Amino acid sequence: MAKTLFDKIWDAHVVRSIPGGQDVFYIDRHLIHEVTSPQAFDELERRKLPLFRKQQVVATADHNVPTRNQHLPIQDPLSRSQVDKLTENCHKYGVELFGLGHENQGIVHVIGPELGLTQPGMTIVCGDSHTSTHGAFGAIAFGIGTSQVAQVMASQCLLQSRPKRMRINLDGDLRKGVSAKDVILYIIAQLGTGGATGYFVEYAGKAIRSLSMEGRMTVCNMSIEMGARGGLIAPDEVTLAYLKGKKYAPKGEEWQKAVAYWSTLHTDASAAFDVEYTFKAENISPMITYGTNPAMGMALNEVIPASTMEVDSQGMLKSLSYMGFAPGESLLGHEISYVFIGSCTNSRIEDLRVVAEYVKGKQKASHVEAIIVPGSKLVEQQAREEGLDAILAAAGFELREPGCSACLAMNDDKIPAGAYCVSTSNRNFEGRQGPGARTLLASPLVAAITAVEGKIVNIMDYVN
Amino acid sequence: MEKFSILNSQAVPLPAENVDTDQIIPARFLKATTREGFGKNLFCDWRYASDGTPKPDFVLNDTRYSGQILLAGKNFGCGSSREHAAWAIYDAGFRAVISSYFADIFKGNALNNGLLPLQVSEEVLQALINQVQAQPDTKISINLSEQQLHVGAIGLTVSFEIDAYKKECLLHGYDDIDFLVNQKEAIVNYEKNRQWVY
Ligand code: SF4
């Protein structure tokens, strides 16, 4: 029978189905971090359960870590205790930990792929919604809550009902200056924050195929922002080229076997989806968000919708008043004081290269604070090897050490109340980057140009 | 997990749509290593001014409203996977959230903590919100085994859907971990027969 890529992987991981429609679903790889794991380890403790398959669990510290002076003890006592707790639990249960100071440390969704821990056909979970990132390799990857973290620790399985299937096709070619981030912001703006709730999304089409692995990760990363359980992209030569030689990727004969299996991982021609959308890549422009959810996005040269002025069912006016914007307003020329380049959406080497290439020989505007936070130690090291650190420093950007940083205001990196921040992260919720902070989501290129100009501009005037 | 069978309570209306988990419990409160005590920070930035004084216009500070049911707008719980959101709502005394739409992960997290995410149609949700706002002492009854929601004051009775397995878990206070640990034999067999092992 013709099957979707999603169903092929799902079916291969069903241990058994139970009456009522749920499956005992096997998990190949379990990634953990300091915020959502302590209560799960406690649960094992409380029930006197062993960690069932410790070699399938990998840990890192990312959310709480400072991005300056990582060699010093963490200042904030609560953050420190959470990171210490992770270390303690990993030692006790024999889990491999890429903690602070380790050469493989970084944001959990950056290190999984770059170490080759993320592979096609796998099922991957983490107590973090952006686990959807790993779907870029043709894996079923999704975020789970802490109770489920404990379940996977205890049984390497979850009880899951199969989501519905959605395919989003992106035909044609992306225009110059338009990146993967713009693609996903555009799709989310089209479908809305709940537009894919209950679905697992496969991204397909020429424009998706033309993306690098980094770009594909950016797209899959933000699937959750339209409610999707996850997103995935069929593996191809781009995937194989990225994975080959990675630390934990199969080697030699194992690699050959893996490639043979991975080549079966695609949606069959006549397989059916519950819903399917098709967009044209040419219609996508560089995007920016103006509101307090990621679906409130528009092309840089558009104006904030005015049509919702009478009916405020979406809380549009509340959101705009938080942001200090008005319906019908254009954001062009709007002054910005912070630029944050980082997060599991856009902190990979390719993102840093895009920024460095643009700012080379230029200067950030004097009123802008521009920080750039690599997703991992490996990204940081690569950036230094390529000399990007010097270019960024010369342009007035501060290159930090890896972590989640200003994506979620849980560590020292926060945006002050009322300040505008153009951010390459994934969420512009109220207070996400600090109480009262105003976040505008955009691509690394838009962020870089904004930092130099000190205000929002139509970047299409700059890229040609 | 505590059992859930019948709940008869007043409700607190929070009709905003797309309430995300960063509003339910902001990230800066996620540094605890235990499950307790999140209730006091539930909706912190909506509930308190920056100096810590309660904002009088936020519904949790409105003394007319109380009860164990939260009436929430569409797409409640979107955003992060933090189970702390469900813990905070539960810790603040709620046992059920009624909405016309829940974000997936939040729904799962709620169910794993004995907090019933009860989905109704948009019309029913609106009727409930209107009624509770007009008459804050309105009682809403939820009967899980019958899968029924009843509001005597407006003569409304509607049935709701819930996964059969999850219903049993709530009724008996079981959680998935008990179930999964008992599947060990099947899991080990599965591992032996996997066509592809990473
Ligand atoms: S970078 Fe942001 S979205 Fe990504 S895992 Fe860290 S906190 Fe979550």
XYZ file of C-alpha atoms and ligand atoms in Angstrom:
670
model
C 0.000 0.000 0.000
C 1.211 3.491 -0.792
C 2.459 5.208 2.346
C 3.596 8.615 3.383
C 7.109 9.077 4.718
C 5.575 9.800 8.094
C 3.606 6.543 8.135
C 6.621 4.484 7.078
C 8.587 5.726 10.053
C 5.626 5.579 12.415
C 4.719 1.996 11.467
C 8.313 0.888 12.004
C 8.115 2.102 15.606
C 4.841 0.627 16.794
C 5.547 -1.921 19.514
C 1.848 -2.722 19.753
C -1.458 -0.965 19.373
C -3.854 -0.847 22.255
C -7.639 -0.665 22.087
C -8.843 2.923 21.913
C -6.402 3.876 19.188
C -3.123 4.545 20.933
C 0.174 2.927 20.035
C 3.029 1.930 22.268
C 5.515 3.939 20.270
C 9.242 3.220 20.391
C 11.731 6.061 20.729
C 15.204 5.707 19.222
C 16.808 8.796 20.657
C 15.964 10.768 23.759
C 17.559 14.180 24.218
C 17.347 15.860 27.587
C 18.264 19.246 29.054
C 18.332 20.798 32.494
C 14.892 22.436 32.580
C 12.498 19.605 31.824
C 14.420 16.602 33.144
C 14.874 17.002 36.938
C 11.281 16.139 37.805
C 11.454 13.167 35.427
C 14.551 11.759 37.143
C 12.702 12.278 40.446
C 9.855 10.223 39.084
C 12.208 7.305 38.363
C 13.608 7.692 41.832
C 10.202 7.804 43.463
C 9.077 4.671 41.669
C 12.427 2.942 42.035
C 12.666 2.410 38.292
C 15.928 2.040 36.385
C 16.748 4.120 33.315
C 15.700 1.570 30.691
C 18.103 2.357 27.789
C 20.687 4.814 28.944
C 22.749 4.579 25.766
C 19.833 6.101 23.861
C 19.761 9.213 26.027
C 21.986 12.242 25.502
C 22.025 15.353 27.679
C 23.164 18.933 27.352
C 22.865 22.163 29.358
C 21.513 25.005 27.265
C 18.521 26.980 28.563
C 20.021 28.326 31.777
C 23.617 28.810 30.805
C 25.255 32.217 30.671
C 26.731 33.166 27.302
C 29.687 35.006 28.760
C 32.448 33.543 30.906
C 31.172 30.007 30.766
C 34.317 28.863 32.506
C 33.155 30.606 35.689
C 30.493 29.198 38.020
C 26.936 30.200 37.023
C 26.007 33.293 39.032
C 22.281 32.784 39.366
C 21.836 30.226 42.169
C 18.640 28.695 40.743
C 20.117 28.273 37.274
C 23.239 26.810 38.771
C 21.278 24.342 40.843
C 19.323 23.177 37.797
C 22.498 22.643 35.770
C 24.147 20.901 38.737
C 21.119 18.681 39.119
C 21.437 17.615 35.492
C 25.095 16.746 35.978
C 24.312 14.824 39.139
C 21.478 12.881 37.485
C 23.533 12.073 34.393
C 26.378 10.707 36.511
C 24.060 8.717 38.654
C 22.178 7.146 35.740
C 25.100 6.872 33.317
C 23.789 9.307 30.704
C 26.218 10.921 28.276
C 26.324 14.621 29.118
C 27.600 17.483 27.017
C 27.668 19.906 29.891
C 29.054 23.379 30.195
C 32.655 23.428 29.023
C 32.317 20.223 26.979
C 33.394 20.559 23.347
C 30.000 19.238 22.193
C 27.844 21.456 24.410
C 25.179 23.582 22.780
C 21.462 24.026 22.205
C 19.957 20.579 22.189
C 18.473 20.971 18.679
C 21.730 22.219 17.260
C 23.991 19.548 18.689
C 21.805 16.532 17.822
C 22.128 17.110 14.074
C 25.711 18.333 14.019
C 26.938 15.315 15.967
C 25.043 12.916 13.711
C 22.839 11.823 16.617
C 19.874 12.809 14.467
C 19.412 10.450 11.527
C 16.741 9.696 8.938
C 14.052 7.228 9.940
C 14.561 7.744 13.651
C 12.075 8.657 16.307
C 13.471 11.417 18.489
C 11.920 13.129 21.485
C 12.982 15.805 23.919
C 11.218 17.744 26.636
C 11.177 20.747 24.374
C 8.702 21.786 21.708
C 11.323 22.649 19.090
C 12.363 19.021 18.867
C 10.526 19.282 15.555
C 13.850 20.646 14.213
C 15.244 17.121 13.831
C 12.494 16.281 11.327
C 14.641 18.023 8.722
C 16.528 14.716 8.415
C 13.396 12.684 7.692
C 12.879 11.674 11.315
C 9.757 11.737 13.460
C 10.782 14.180 16.141
C 8.540 15.937 18.603
C 8.480 17.702 21.932
C 7.090 16.065 25.043
C 6.207 17.068 28.593
C 8.134 16.056 31.676
C 5.794 13.158 32.552
C 6.559 11.763 29.114
C 10.277 12.328 29.628
C 9.907 10.032 32.633
C 7.950 7.516 30.550
C 10.663 7.348 27.914
C 13.303 7.044 30.613
C 11.393 4.137 32.126
C 10.382 2.293 28.971
C 11.928 3.912 25.869
C 8.323 4.249 24.700
C 5.379 6.625 24.724
C 1.677 6.081 24.303
C 0.756 8.027 21.218
C -2.165 8.333 18.886
C -1.184 8.826 15.308
C -1.509 12.455 14.208
C -3.145 13.380 10.925
C -0.931 14.050 7.914
C -0.444 17.362 6.215
C 1.776 18.123 3.256
C 2.968 21.595 2.447
C 4.436 21.979 -1.012
C 6.611 24.894 -1.857
C 7.028 25.083 -5.605
C 9.376 27.228 -7.639
C 12.477 29.131 -6.598
C 13.132 31.480 -3.723
C 14.132 34.990 -4.633
C 17.460 36.427 -3.644
C 17.445 37.659 -0.043
C 14.651 35.249 0.907
C 15.715 32.527 3.308
C 14.318 29.471 5.076
C 13.233 31.677 7.965
C 11.102 33.771 5.639
C 9.615 30.577 4.203
C 8.417 29.332 7.556
C 7.250 32.744 8.797
C 5.268 33.047 5.572
C 3.702 29.597 5.947
C 2.780 30.257 9.586
C 1.256 33.617 8.662
C -0.852 31.813 6.060
C -2.035 28.954 8.285
C -2.242 30.670 11.686
C -1.000 29.561 15.100
C -3.456 26.661 15.305
C -3.477 25.906 11.574
C -1.656 22.601 11.885
C -2.791 21.455 15.336
C -3.222 17.686 15.312
C -1.079 17.246 12.208
C 2.392 16.109 11.370
C 3.620 18.125 8.407
C 5.758 16.944 5.521
C 7.422 19.786 3.626
C 8.024 19.073 -0.037
C 8.537 20.734 -3.392
C 11.402 22.220 -5.317
C 12.023 25.187 -3.049
C 12.240 22.938 0.022
C 14.616 20.560 -1.774
C 16.806 23.495 -2.685
C 17.362 24.376 0.977
C 20.518 23.393 2.817
C 20.217 21.180 5.912
C 20.488 24.311 8.037
C 17.606 25.866 6.143
C 15.515 22.714 6.428
C 16.109 22.674 10.164
C 14.902 26.267 10.413
C 11.685 25.336 8.606
C 11.000 22.192 10.652
C 11.967 23.983 13.865
C 9.059 26.403 13.652
C 6.409 23.823 12.657
C 5.287 23.871 16.261
C 4.394 27.565 15.944
C 1.410 26.643 13.804
C 0.438 23.925 16.252
C 1.909 20.977 14.320
C 3.134 17.994 16.290
C 6.207 18.148 14.101
C 7.502 18.627 10.599
C 9.674 16.482 8.393
C 11.457 16.473 5.064
C 12.422 13.366 3.121
C 16.159 12.635 3.205
C 18.121 13.126 -0.016
C 21.702 13.760 -1.176
C 21.805 16.980 0.819
C 20.974 15.014 3.965
C 23.567 12.335 3.252
C 26.279 14.847 2.448
C 25.596 16.618 5.739
C 25.609 13.449 7.825
C 28.584 11.671 6.332
C 31.520 11.635 8.709
C 29.610 13.181 11.610
C 30.739 11.898 14.982
C 27.798 9.586 15.718
C 26.747 8.859 12.120
C 27.168 5.253 10.964
C 30.546 4.451 9.420
C 31.832 2.032 6.738
C 29.543 -0.899 6.123
C 27.009 0.459 8.605
C 26.842 3.625 6.546
C 26.097 1.637 3.379
C 23.330 -0.251 5.154
C 21.941 2.959 6.543
C 21.939 4.653 3.153
C 20.111 1.706 1.629
C 17.424 1.986 4.292
C 17.227 5.761 4.131
C 16.666 5.649 0.394
C 13.295 3.990 1.086
C 12.230 6.944 3.219
C 10.038 9.029 0.968
C 6.331 9.441 0.439
C 5.011 7.054 -2.203
C 3.532 8.745 -5.243
C -0.081 7.798 -4.546
C -0.011 8.149 -0.769
C -2.770 10.321 0.635
C -2.593 13.234 3.057
C -5.448 14.457 5.202
C -4.787 17.948 3.962
C -2.400 19.477 1.502
C -1.341 23.077 0.780
C 0.727 24.426 -2.065
C 2.548 27.751 -2.022
C 4.724 29.461 -4.592
C 8.251 30.316 -3.520
C 8.257 33.423 -5.729
C 5.488 34.935 -3.589
C 7.627 34.942 -0.481
C 9.427 38.116 0.557
C 11.666 38.766 3.545
C 9.354 38.656 6.568
C 9.004 40.322 9.925
C 6.512 39.805 12.743
C 4.648 42.724 14.247
C 2.608 41.022 16.967
C 2.837 38.623 19.867
C 2.491 35.311 18.120
C 4.566 34.002 15.224
C 1.596 34.028 12.842
C 1.414 37.823 13.087
C 3.970 38.246 10.336
C 4.147 40.133 7.063
C 6.573 41.045 4.294
C 8.832 43.910 5.337
C 7.220 46.261 2.853
C 3.658 45.447 3.884
C 1.597 47.233 6.516
C 0.067 45.803 9.674
C -3.448 44.620 8.786
C -6.119 47.169 9.547
C -9.120 45.010 8.778
C -9.419 43.589 12.274
C -10.085 46.946 13.884
C -13.731 46.286 14.541
C -13.642 42.640 15.473
C -10.839 41.981 17.896
C -11.439 38.257 18.389
C -7.766 37.380 18.016
C -6.713 39.884 20.646
C -5.064 41.811 17.842
C -5.425 45.217 19.475
C -4.096 43.989 22.811
C -1.168 42.483 20.989
C -0.464 45.632 18.983
C -0.716 47.803 22.051
C 1.854 45.556 23.761
C 4.096 46.044 20.753
C 3.423 49.769 20.544
C 2.176 49.484 16.955
C -1.050 50.537 15.297
C -3.240 48.762 12.739
C -2.348 49.842 9.221
C 1.126 50.971 10.238
C 4.262 50.257 8.224
C 7.317 49.178 10.183
C 9.788 50.640 7.715
C 11.957 53.246 9.377
C 11.048 52.030 12.847
C 14.032 52.333 15.177
C 15.362 49.141 16.790
C 17.713 49.007 19.762
C 18.511 45.282 20.077
C 19.396 42.636 17.555
C 19.627 39.022 18.694
C 21.023 36.426 16.321
C 20.789 32.985 17.824
C 18.422 30.222 19.097
C 17.773 26.738 17.767
C 16.089 28.347 14.755
C 19.048 30.355 13.442
C 22.350 29.870 15.215
C 24.100 27.460 12.907
C 27.282 28.149 11.009
C 25.393 29.064 7.864
C 23.439 31.720 9.787
C 26.645 33.185 11.182
C 28.165 33.213 7.715
C 25.203 35.115 6.277
C 25.548 37.745 8.993
C 29.334 38.000 8.690
C 29.188 38.259 4.930
C 26.785 41.190 5.115
C 28.417 43.107 7.961
C 31.963 42.676 6.705
C 33.498 46.140 6.489
C 30.332 47.754 7.893
C 29.428 49.004 11.351
C 26.335 48.380 13.411
C 24.366 51.534 14.214
C 25.657 53.124 17.407
C 22.375 52.841 19.332
C 21.999 49.135 18.594
C 23.191 46.352 20.843
C 23.865 43.374 18.570
C 24.573 39.988 20.056
C 25.232 36.838 18.145
C 25.067 33.573 20.021
C 26.299 30.423 18.300
C 24.140 27.335 18.779
C 26.969 25.163 19.954
C 30.647 24.931 20.811
C 31.248 23.374 17.401
C 29.569 26.294 15.645
C 31.555 28.727 17.743
C 34.802 26.941 16.947
C 34.022 26.794 13.247
C 33.164 30.502 13.238
C 36.546 31.269 14.796
C 38.328 29.009 12.314
C 36.681 30.846 9.449
C 37.616 34.209 10.938
C 33.969 35.231 11.367
C 34.658 36.313 14.945
C 37.012 39.046 13.768
C 34.579 40.277 11.098
C 31.728 40.388 13.605
C 33.806 42.100 16.268
C 34.994 44.714 13.771
C 31.376 45.460 12.897
C 30.502 45.915 16.559
C 28.668 42.615 17.056
C 29.353 40.685 20.207
C 29.966 36.980 19.600
C 28.958 35.087 22.714
C 29.310 31.523 23.961
C 26.627 28.934 23.079
C 23.219 28.629 24.718
C 19.554 29.516 24.355
C 20.400 33.049 25.438
C 17.841 35.787 24.745
C 15.458 33.354 23.058
C 13.628 32.840 26.339
C 14.953 35.110 29.073
C 15.691 32.315 31.471
C 19.386 33.103 31.726
C 21.181 36.460 32.038
C 20.394 37.571 28.480
C 17.215 39.612 28.504
C 15.762 42.467 26.502
C 14.601 45.377 28.678
C 10.907 46.225 28.999
C 9.606 48.301 26.122
C 12.696 47.833 23.953
C 12.408 46.539 20.390
C 14.473 43.529 19.448
C 14.778 42.059 15.986
C 15.418 38.435 16.792
C 16.177 35.329 14.765
C 14.506 33.149 17.392
C 11.107 31.536 17.066
C 8.737 33.147 19.562
C 7.555 36.706 19.958
C 5.173 35.996 22.831
C 4.641 38.711 25.426
C 7.610 38.710 27.768
C 9.391 35.903 25.931
C 12.684 37.822 25.810
C 12.123 39.465 29.187
C 9.130 41.111 30.885
C 7.788 43.827 28.579
C 10.301 43.086 25.795
C 9.041 43.594 22.243
C 10.231 40.955 19.819
C 10.171 41.091 16.027
C 11.054 37.759 14.457
C 13.101 37.784 11.279
C 15.824 36.006 9.331
C 19.553 36.378 10.094
C 19.984 38.560 7.012
C 17.159 40.884 8.047
C 18.607 40.995 11.557
C 22.089 41.843 10.254
C 20.832 44.630 8.012
C 18.635 45.996 10.812
C 21.646 46.129 13.138
C 23.647 48.112 10.602
C 20.814 50.484 9.689
C 19.518 50.824 13.240
C 15.982 50.635 11.922
C 13.724 48.413 9.903
C 14.307 48.684 6.194
C 13.151 46.834 3.135
C 16.139 44.562 2.724
C 15.326 43.928 -0.929
C 16.841 47.375 -1.550
C 20.090 46.155 0.032
C 20.681 42.671 -1.310
C 21.034 43.506 -4.962
C -2.027 11.257 39.946
C -5.310 12.225 41.605
C -8.500 10.624 40.383
C -11.027 12.681 38.484
C -14.648 11.696 38.174
C -17.209 14.394 38.966
C -16.582 18.095 39.347
C -19.215 20.628 40.274
C -17.760 24.071 40.527
C -17.837 27.724 39.612
C -15.549 28.823 36.829
C -13.058 31.554 36.062
C -13.423 33.039 32.552
C -10.282 33.880 30.565
C -11.580 34.291 27.006
C -8.297 35.416 25.378
C -7.321 33.287 22.381
C -3.899 31.723 21.756
C -2.858 31.875 25.396
C 0.684 30.523 25.213
C 2.655 28.696 27.867
C 4.961 31.695 28.335
C 1.914 33.583 29.656
C 0.736 30.653 31.766
C 4.140 30.373 33.411
C 6.994 32.601 32.208
C 10.349 30.917 31.596
C 12.079 32.652 34.480
C 10.001 30.542 36.879
C 11.080 27.243 35.362
C 14.228 26.926 37.398
C 12.765 24.716 40.105
C 13.718 21.076 40.208
C 10.459 19.926 41.795
C 6.844 20.024 40.600
C 5.366 22.029 43.441
C 4.753 25.700 44.000
C 4.183 26.910 40.430
C 0.606 28.066 41.169
C 1.643 31.332 42.731
C 3.290 32.361 39.474
C 0.433 31.262 37.228
C -0.158 34.043 34.650
C 2.361 36.070 36.607
C 2.860 38.926 34.149
C -0.878 39.382 33.612
C -1.672 38.962 37.272
C 0.898 41.181 38.943
C 2.425 44.570 38.173
C 6.219 44.690 38.057
C 6.291 45.698 41.739
C 4.326 42.590 42.650
C 0.958 44.222 43.351
C -2.048 42.395 41.865
C -3.501 43.984 38.740
C -7.173 44.546 39.588
C -8.398 44.042 36.029
C -7.019 40.507 35.664
C -9.604 37.823 36.216
C -7.654 35.818 38.816
C -7.639 38.952 40.981
C -11.341 39.548 40.511
C -13.024 38.364 43.703
C -16.302 37.713 41.902
C -14.754 34.689 40.267
C -13.495 31.499 41.847
C -13.684 27.759 41.336
C -11.822 24.792 39.965
C -12.679 25.306 36.302
C -10.813 27.621 33.962
C -12.819 28.751 30.922
C -10.239 29.516 28.284
C -10.224 30.893 24.748
C -9.356 28.962 21.597
C -5.910 27.386 21.107
C -5.119 27.381 24.805
C -1.640 26.255 25.840
C 0.193 26.830 22.568
C 3.939 27.354 22.531
C 6.415 25.483 24.621
C 6.192 21.911 25.890
C 6.763 22.954 29.498
C 4.641 20.740 31.713
C 5.113 23.464 34.313
C 2.104 25.131 32.632
C -0.166 22.246 33.603
C 1.452 22.023 37.044
C 0.885 25.745 37.644
C -2.792 25.575 36.694
C -3.296 22.501 38.858
C -1.316 23.987 41.728
C -3.514 27.093 41.586
C -6.486 24.852 42.339
C -7.949 24.158 38.910
C -9.026 20.621 38.003
C -10.425 21.265 34.519
C -9.838 23.690 31.670
C -12.650 24.169 29.178
C -11.760 25.526 25.743
C -12.807 25.149 22.136
C -9.288 24.076 21.153
C -6.159 22.951 22.985
C -2.598 22.871 21.771
C -1.494 19.225 21.499
C 1.360 19.110 23.959
C -0.515 21.068 26.599
C -3.449 18.701 26.309
C -1.211 15.683 26.831
C 0.552 17.309 29.747
C -2.751 18.201 31.406
C -4.024 14.642 31.059
C -0.832 13.288 32.572
C -1.416 15.410 35.655
C -5.068 14.817 36.406
C -6.121 18.141 34.893
C -9.025 17.594 32.493
C -8.744 19.501 29.183
C -12.369 19.557 28.126
C -13.029 20.550 24.554
C -16.382 22.033 23.550
C -17.620 23.778 20.414
C -17.009 27.498 20.023
C -20.720 28.158 20.508
C -20.841 26.245 23.765
C -17.673 27.929 24.993
C -19.136 31.333 24.207
C -22.378 30.440 25.988
C -20.424 29.347 29.062
C -18.303 32.482 29.082
C -21.356 34.719 28.670
C -23.177 32.954 31.463
C -20.258 32.999 33.903
C -19.484 36.632 33.171
C -23.127 37.564 33.718
C -23.500 35.358 36.778
C -20.174 34.499 38.363
C -21.698 32.061 40.857
C -22.926 29.778 38.035
C -22.090 26.145 38.726
C -20.743 23.944 35.952
C -20.901 20.180 36.439
C -18.554 17.816 34.687
C -19.214 14.094 34.784
C -16.258 12.272 33.298
C -17.672 8.758 33.193
C -20.782 10.025 31.414
C -18.619 12.432 29.376
C -21.132 15.165 30.064
C -21.002 18.814 30.904
C -24.069 20.373 32.470
C -25.030 23.921 33.417
C -28.337 23.961 35.266
C -28.662 27.738 35.164
C -29.076 27.766 31.381
C -30.336 24.230 30.932
C -27.297 23.256 28.918
C -26.110 19.680 28.649
C -23.449 18.694 26.158
C -21.322 15.610 25.793
C -17.590 15.776 25.206
C -14.999 13.509 23.677
C -12.045 11.981 25.438
C -9.696 9.181 24.470
C -11.022 5.971 26.066
C -7.684 5.018 27.568
C -7.060 8.505 28.949
C -10.510 8.514 30.494
C -9.758 5.285 32.344
C -6.462 6.737 33.558
C -8.176 9.847 34.934
C -10.999 7.908 36.532
C -8.564 5.603 38.324
C -5.669 7.965 38.833
C -3.295 5.808 36.739
C -0.663 7.270 34.505
C 1.085 6.100 31.352
C 4.267 5.226 33.134
C 2.553 2.386 35.021
C 1.135 1.100 31.783
C 4.368 1.363 29.806
C 6.541 -0.262 32.446
C 4.215 -3.241 32.245
C 4.829 -3.509 28.495
C 8.465 -4.394 28.971
C 8.255 -7.837 27.422
C 6.674 -6.494 24.249
C 9.214 -3.688 24.131
C 12.186 -6.026 24.489
C 10.747 -8.255 21.773
C 10.296 -5.281 19.529
C 13.902 -4.265 20.051
C 15.093 -7.752 19.038
C 13.114 -7.729 15.834
C 13.773 -4.227 14.667
C 14.603 -4.107 11.001
C 16.993 -1.255 11.507
C 18.961 -0.529 14.625
C 20.699 2.764 15.106
S 16.863 28.243 21.632
Fe 14.903 28.949 22.396
S 13.379 27.699 21.374
Fe 15.357 26.729 21.086
S 15.500 25.197 22.715
Fe 16.459 27.080 23.476
S 14.820 28.194 24.474
Fe 13.852 26.638 23.253
